[in-house]
Short mmCIF file of C-alpha atoms in Angstrom, two decimals:
data_model
loop_
_atom_site.label_atom_id
_atom_site.label_comp_id
_atom_site.label_asym_id
_atom_site.label_seq_id
_atom_site.Cartn_x
_atom_site.Cartn_y
_atom_site.Cartn_z
CA GLY A 1 41.99 -1.07 -6.39
CA GLU A 2 38.97 -2.60 -8.07
CA ASN A 3 38.96 -2.97 -11.84
CA VAL A 4 35.83 -4.00 -13.75
CA GLU A 5 36.04 -5.23 -17.33
CA GLN A 6 32.93 -5.55 -19.48
CA HIS A 7 32.35 -7.38 -22.77
CA PRO A 8 31.24 -6.96 -25.46
CA SER A 9 31.40 -3.22 -26.08
CA THR A 10 28.59 -3.47 -28.65
CA LEU A 11 25.92 -6.12 -29.15
CA SER A 12 23.29 -6.33 -31.85
CA VAL A 13 20.43 -8.82 -31.63
CA GLN A 14 17.16 -9.49 -33.39
CA GLU A 15 13.98 -8.76 -31.48
CA GLY A 16 12.98 -11.81 -29.49
CA ASP A 17 16.53 -13.17 -29.19
CA SER A 18 18.49 -13.25 -25.94
CA ALA A 19 21.39 -10.96 -25.02
CA VAL A 20 24.23 -11.71 -22.62
CA ILE A 21 26.71 -9.19 -21.24
CA LYS A 22 29.67 -10.32 -19.14
CA CYS A 23 31.78 -8.55 -16.53
CA THR A 24 34.84 -9.57 -14.59
CA TYR A 25 36.15 -7.91 -11.44
CA SER A 26 39.56 -7.95 -9.83
CA ASP A 27 38.89 -7.47 -6.10
CA SER A 28 37.80 -10.72 -4.46
CA ALA A 29 36.39 -8.69 -1.53
CA SER A 30 33.75 -7.05 -3.75
CA ASN A 31 30.31 -8.08 -2.60
CA TYR A 32 27.74 -5.96 -4.45
CA PHE A 33 27.16 -6.09 -8.22
CA PRO A 34 24.53 -3.81 -9.79
CA TRP A 35 23.58 -3.35 -13.43
CA TYR A 36 22.51 0.00 -14.82
CA LYS A 37 20.73 0.93 -18.05
CA GLN A 38 21.38 4.28 -19.71
CA GLU A 39 19.14 5.38 -22.55
CA LEU A 40 20.45 7.96 -24.98
CA GLY A 41 20.88 11.34 -23.33
CA LYS A 42 19.52 10.16 -20.00
CA ARG A 43 20.89 9.25 -16.60
CA PRO A 44 21.84 5.66 -15.65
CA GLN A 45 19.16 3.75 -13.78
CA LEU A 46 19.42 0.54 -11.80
CA ILE A 47 17.78 -2.47 -13.42
CA ILE A 48 18.96 -5.33 -11.22
CA ASP A 49 21.60 -6.07 -8.59
CA ILE A 50 23.07 -9.08 -6.82
CA ARG A 51 25.07 -9.64 -3.66
CA SER A 52 27.89 -12.10 -3.20
CA ASN A 53 25.84 -14.47 -1.07
CA VAL A 54 23.51 -15.16 -4.01
CA GLY A 55 24.34 -17.01 -7.25
CA GLU A 56 21.45 -15.87 -9.43
CA LYS A 57 18.63 -13.36 -9.38
CA LYS A 58 15.76 -12.90 -11.83
CA ASP A 59 13.29 -10.12 -12.52
CA GLN A 60 10.92 -10.89 -15.39
CA ARG A 61 13.03 -10.92 -18.59
CA ILE A 62 16.23 -9.92 -16.81
CA ALA A 63 18.56 -12.15 -14.82
CA VAL A 64 22.00 -11.79 -13.32
CA THR A 65 24.37 -14.63 -12.45
CA LEU A 66 27.46 -14.45 -10.24
CA ASN A 67 30.46 -16.76 -10.15
CA LYS A 68 32.53 -15.70 -7.13
CA THR A 69 35.28 -18.24 -7.76
CA ALA A 70 35.92 -16.97 -11.27
CA LYS A 71 35.12 -13.36 -10.27
CA HIS A 72 32.65 -12.75 -13.04
CA PHE A 73 28.99 -11.89 -13.34
CA SER A 74 26.63 -11.68 -16.30
CA LEU A 75 23.43 -9.95 -17.34
CA HIS A 76 20.93 -12.01 -19.32
CA ILE A 77 18.03 -10.40 -21.18
CA THR A 78 15.51 -12.78 -22.75
CA GLU A 79 12.89 -12.01 -25.41
CA THR A 80 14.57 -8.73 -26.24
CA GLN A 81 12.46 -5.78 -27.39
CA PRO A 82 13.44 -2.58 -29.25
CA GLU A 83 12.99 -0.61 -26.01
CA ASP A 84 15.83 -2.67 -24.50
CA SER A 85 18.20 -0.77 -26.80
CA ALA A 86 20.50 1.25 -24.53
CA VAL A 87 23.95 1.22 -22.94
CA TYR A 88 24.27 -1.22 -20.05
CA PHE A 89 26.85 -0.83 -17.29
CA CYS A 90 27.94 -3.33 -14.71
CA ALA A 91 29.52 -2.19 -11.45
CA ALA A 92 31.17 -3.62 -8.35
CA SER A 93 31.56 -2.45 -4.79
CA ARG A 94 32.98 -3.74 -1.51
CA LYS A 95 31.63 -2.95 1.91
CA ASP A 96 34.79 -1.54 3.51
CA THR A 97 35.74 0.96 0.79
CA ASP A 98 32.24 1.79 -0.51
CA LYS A 99 33.56 2.77 -3.94
CA LEU A 100 31.16 1.91 -6.75
CA ILE A 101 33.32 1.14 -9.80
CA PHE A 102 31.72 0.81 -13.23
CA GLY A 103 32.60 -1.24 -16.27
CA THR A 104 33.09 0.41 -19.66
CA GLY A 105 29.57 -0.25 -20.90
CA THR A 106 27.86 -2.32 -23.60
CA ARG A 107 25.78 -0.67 -26.31
CA LEU A 108 22.88 -3.04 -27.02
CA GLN A 109 20.87 -2.62 -30.21
CA VAL A 110 17.71 -4.64 -30.71
CA PHE A 111 16.51 -4.70 -34.30
CA PRO A 112 12.79 -5.23 -35.05
CA ASN B 1 10.70 14.07 -4.11
CA ALA B 2 13.20 15.78 -6.39
CA GLY B 3 15.82 13.03 -5.90
CA VAL B 4 19.29 14.13 -7.02
CA THR B 5 19.48 17.59 -8.55
CA GLN B 6 22.48 18.91 -10.45
CA THR B 7 23.13 22.44 -11.63
CA PRO B 8 23.93 23.70 -14.16
CA LYS B 9 22.79 21.37 -16.95
CA PHE B 10 25.20 22.86 -19.49
CA ARG B 11 28.28 25.03 -19.18
CA ILE B 12 31.06 26.26 -21.44
CA LEU B 13 34.30 27.20 -19.70
CA LYS B 14 37.44 28.78 -21.05
CA ILE B 15 40.78 27.13 -20.35
CA GLY B 16 42.03 28.18 -16.93
CA GLN B 17 38.64 29.21 -15.55
CA SER B 18 37.17 27.64 -12.42
CA MET B 19 33.66 26.54 -11.57
CA THR B 20 31.62 24.54 -9.10
CA LEU B 21 29.14 21.87 -10.13
CA GLN B 22 26.34 21.71 -7.60
CA CYS B 23 24.66 18.51 -6.42
CA THR B 24 21.96 18.16 -3.82
CA GLN B 25 19.79 15.21 -2.77
CA ASP B 26 16.66 15.11 -0.65
CA MET B 27 16.55 11.38 0.10
CA ASN B 28 18.71 11.55 3.26
CA HIS B 29 21.30 9.32 1.59
CA ASN B 30 24.64 9.12 3.33
CA TYR B 31 26.66 8.07 0.26
CA MET B 32 27.31 10.48 -2.61
CA TYR B 33 29.45 10.13 -5.72
CA TRP B 34 30.79 12.17 -8.64
CA TYR B 35 31.39 10.46 -11.98
CA ARG B 36 32.49 11.71 -15.35
CA GLN B 37 31.41 10.14 -18.62
CA ASP B 38 33.43 10.90 -21.72
CA PRO B 39 31.70 10.47 -25.12
CA GLY B 40 31.01 6.80 -25.83
CA MET B 41 32.78 5.77 -22.66
CA GLY B 42 31.97 4.44 -19.23
CA LEU B 43 31.55 6.14 -15.87
CA LYS B 44 34.75 7.02 -14.05
CA LEU B 45 34.59 7.76 -10.31
CA ILE B 46 36.11 11.14 -9.43
CA TYR B 47 35.36 11.49 -5.70
CA TYR B 48 32.93 9.97 -3.25
CA SER B 49 31.67 10.57 0.26
CA VAL B 50 30.18 8.21 2.85
CA GLY B 51 28.85 10.98 5.05
CA ALA B 52 29.11 14.64 6.00
CA GLY B 53 32.71 15.64 6.60
CA ILE B 54 34.13 12.54 4.87
CA THR B 55 35.42 12.48 1.29
CA ASP B 56 37.74 10.17 -0.59
CA LYS B 57 39.39 9.97 -4.00
CA GLY B 58 38.06 7.80 -6.76
CA GLU B 59 39.72 6.65 -9.99
CA VAL B 60 40.32 10.07 -11.61
CA PRO B 61 40.54 12.79 -8.90
CA ASN B 62 43.24 15.01 -10.42
CA GLY B 63 42.05 18.52 -11.23
CA TYR B 64 38.99 18.30 -8.97
CA ASN B 65 38.08 18.99 -5.37
CA VAL B 66 35.01 18.21 -3.29
CA SER B 67 33.52 19.03 0.07
CA ARG B 68 30.66 17.54 2.07
CA SER B 69 29.59 19.92 4.80
CA THR B 70 25.99 18.64 4.88
CA THR B 71 24.27 15.35 4.13
CA GLU B 72 22.35 16.94 1.25
CA ASP B 73 25.08 18.72 -0.72
CA PHE B 74 28.19 17.47 -2.49
CA PRO B 75 29.68 20.16 -4.77
CA LEU B 76 32.49 19.40 -7.23
CA ARG B 77 35.06 22.13 -7.82
CA LEU B 78 37.12 22.42 -11.00
CA GLU B 79 40.20 24.59 -10.69
CA LEU B 80 42.08 25.72 -13.81
CA ALA B 81 39.80 24.01 -16.33
CA ALA B 82 41.51 22.06 -19.12
CA PRO B 83 40.11 20.63 -22.41
CA SER B 84 40.61 17.12 -20.97
CA GLN B 85 37.86 17.94 -18.47
CA THR B 86 35.27 18.23 -21.24
CA SER B 87 32.77 15.58 -20.26
CA VAL B 88 29.34 14.85 -18.83
CA TYR B 89 29.40 14.87 -15.04
CA PHE B 90 26.97 12.81 -13.01
CA CYS B 91 26.33 13.08 -9.31
CA ALA B 92 24.74 10.11 -7.56
CA SER B 93 23.60 9.19 -4.07
CA SER B 94 22.72 5.98 -2.26
CA LYS B 95 21.75 4.71 1.14
CA GLN B 96 24.92 2.78 1.97
CA VAL B 97 25.84 0.21 -0.66
CA LEU B 98 22.47 -0.01 -2.33
CA GLU B 99 20.82 1.44 -5.44
CA ALA B 100 22.56 4.61 -6.58
CA PHE B 101 20.28 7.36 -7.88
CA PHE B 102 21.79 9.64 -10.49
CA GLY B 103 21.21 13.29 -11.25
CA GLN B 104 20.42 14.36 -14.80
CA GLY B 105 24.03 15.26 -15.54
CA THR B 106 26.01 18.40 -16.33
CA ARG B 107 27.48 18.71 -19.82
CA LEU B 108 30.73 20.67 -19.53
CA THR B 109 32.79 21.91 -22.47
CA VAL B 110 36.20 23.51 -21.95
CA VAL B 111 37.42 25.60 -24.89
#
């Protein structure tokens, strides 16, 4: 079955710097790759997603890139702010099984 | 819209007891999921369902059972609770393979 690996497990950046989180997946048939943000004590919420027919997607300070050949995708956050501090999860899914499998998470800390 | 509602929010169980975690959604989503999140860890898929009457195992199904008799409800049953089942449980729903909406979670402690 699908296996999603996520790196790094923790990431500390200065406010205003960029942050990059990387995920690799094992199932070449996976075609949907969302990213979720979970603030302390709260539920995960979708921040951006990408499908396998697209290489890059941007939404203001957040972007996601996908390399299907290498089976990895990355989350890029520019001009980080203290409110970006949270745990970020990547996930992968394929149309025929519909399982949504999550990575292990990255704890991002943005220092003022 | 209430979205995805889970009950209870907190529960303490004794080893060997059983309980059902309730999950209901009012968005007419056909897909529903149960995840567990251990402290400082990621989300592990327990069971999922793509529609009423259809359920399938996820990554960590042992010790759990589910049913999906209606589109709205997807209860998770724990039989013979064990300390290893201490975790935060999240229910989620989505309209096919799109954004998954999560409930607020159930914090379960087995002592």
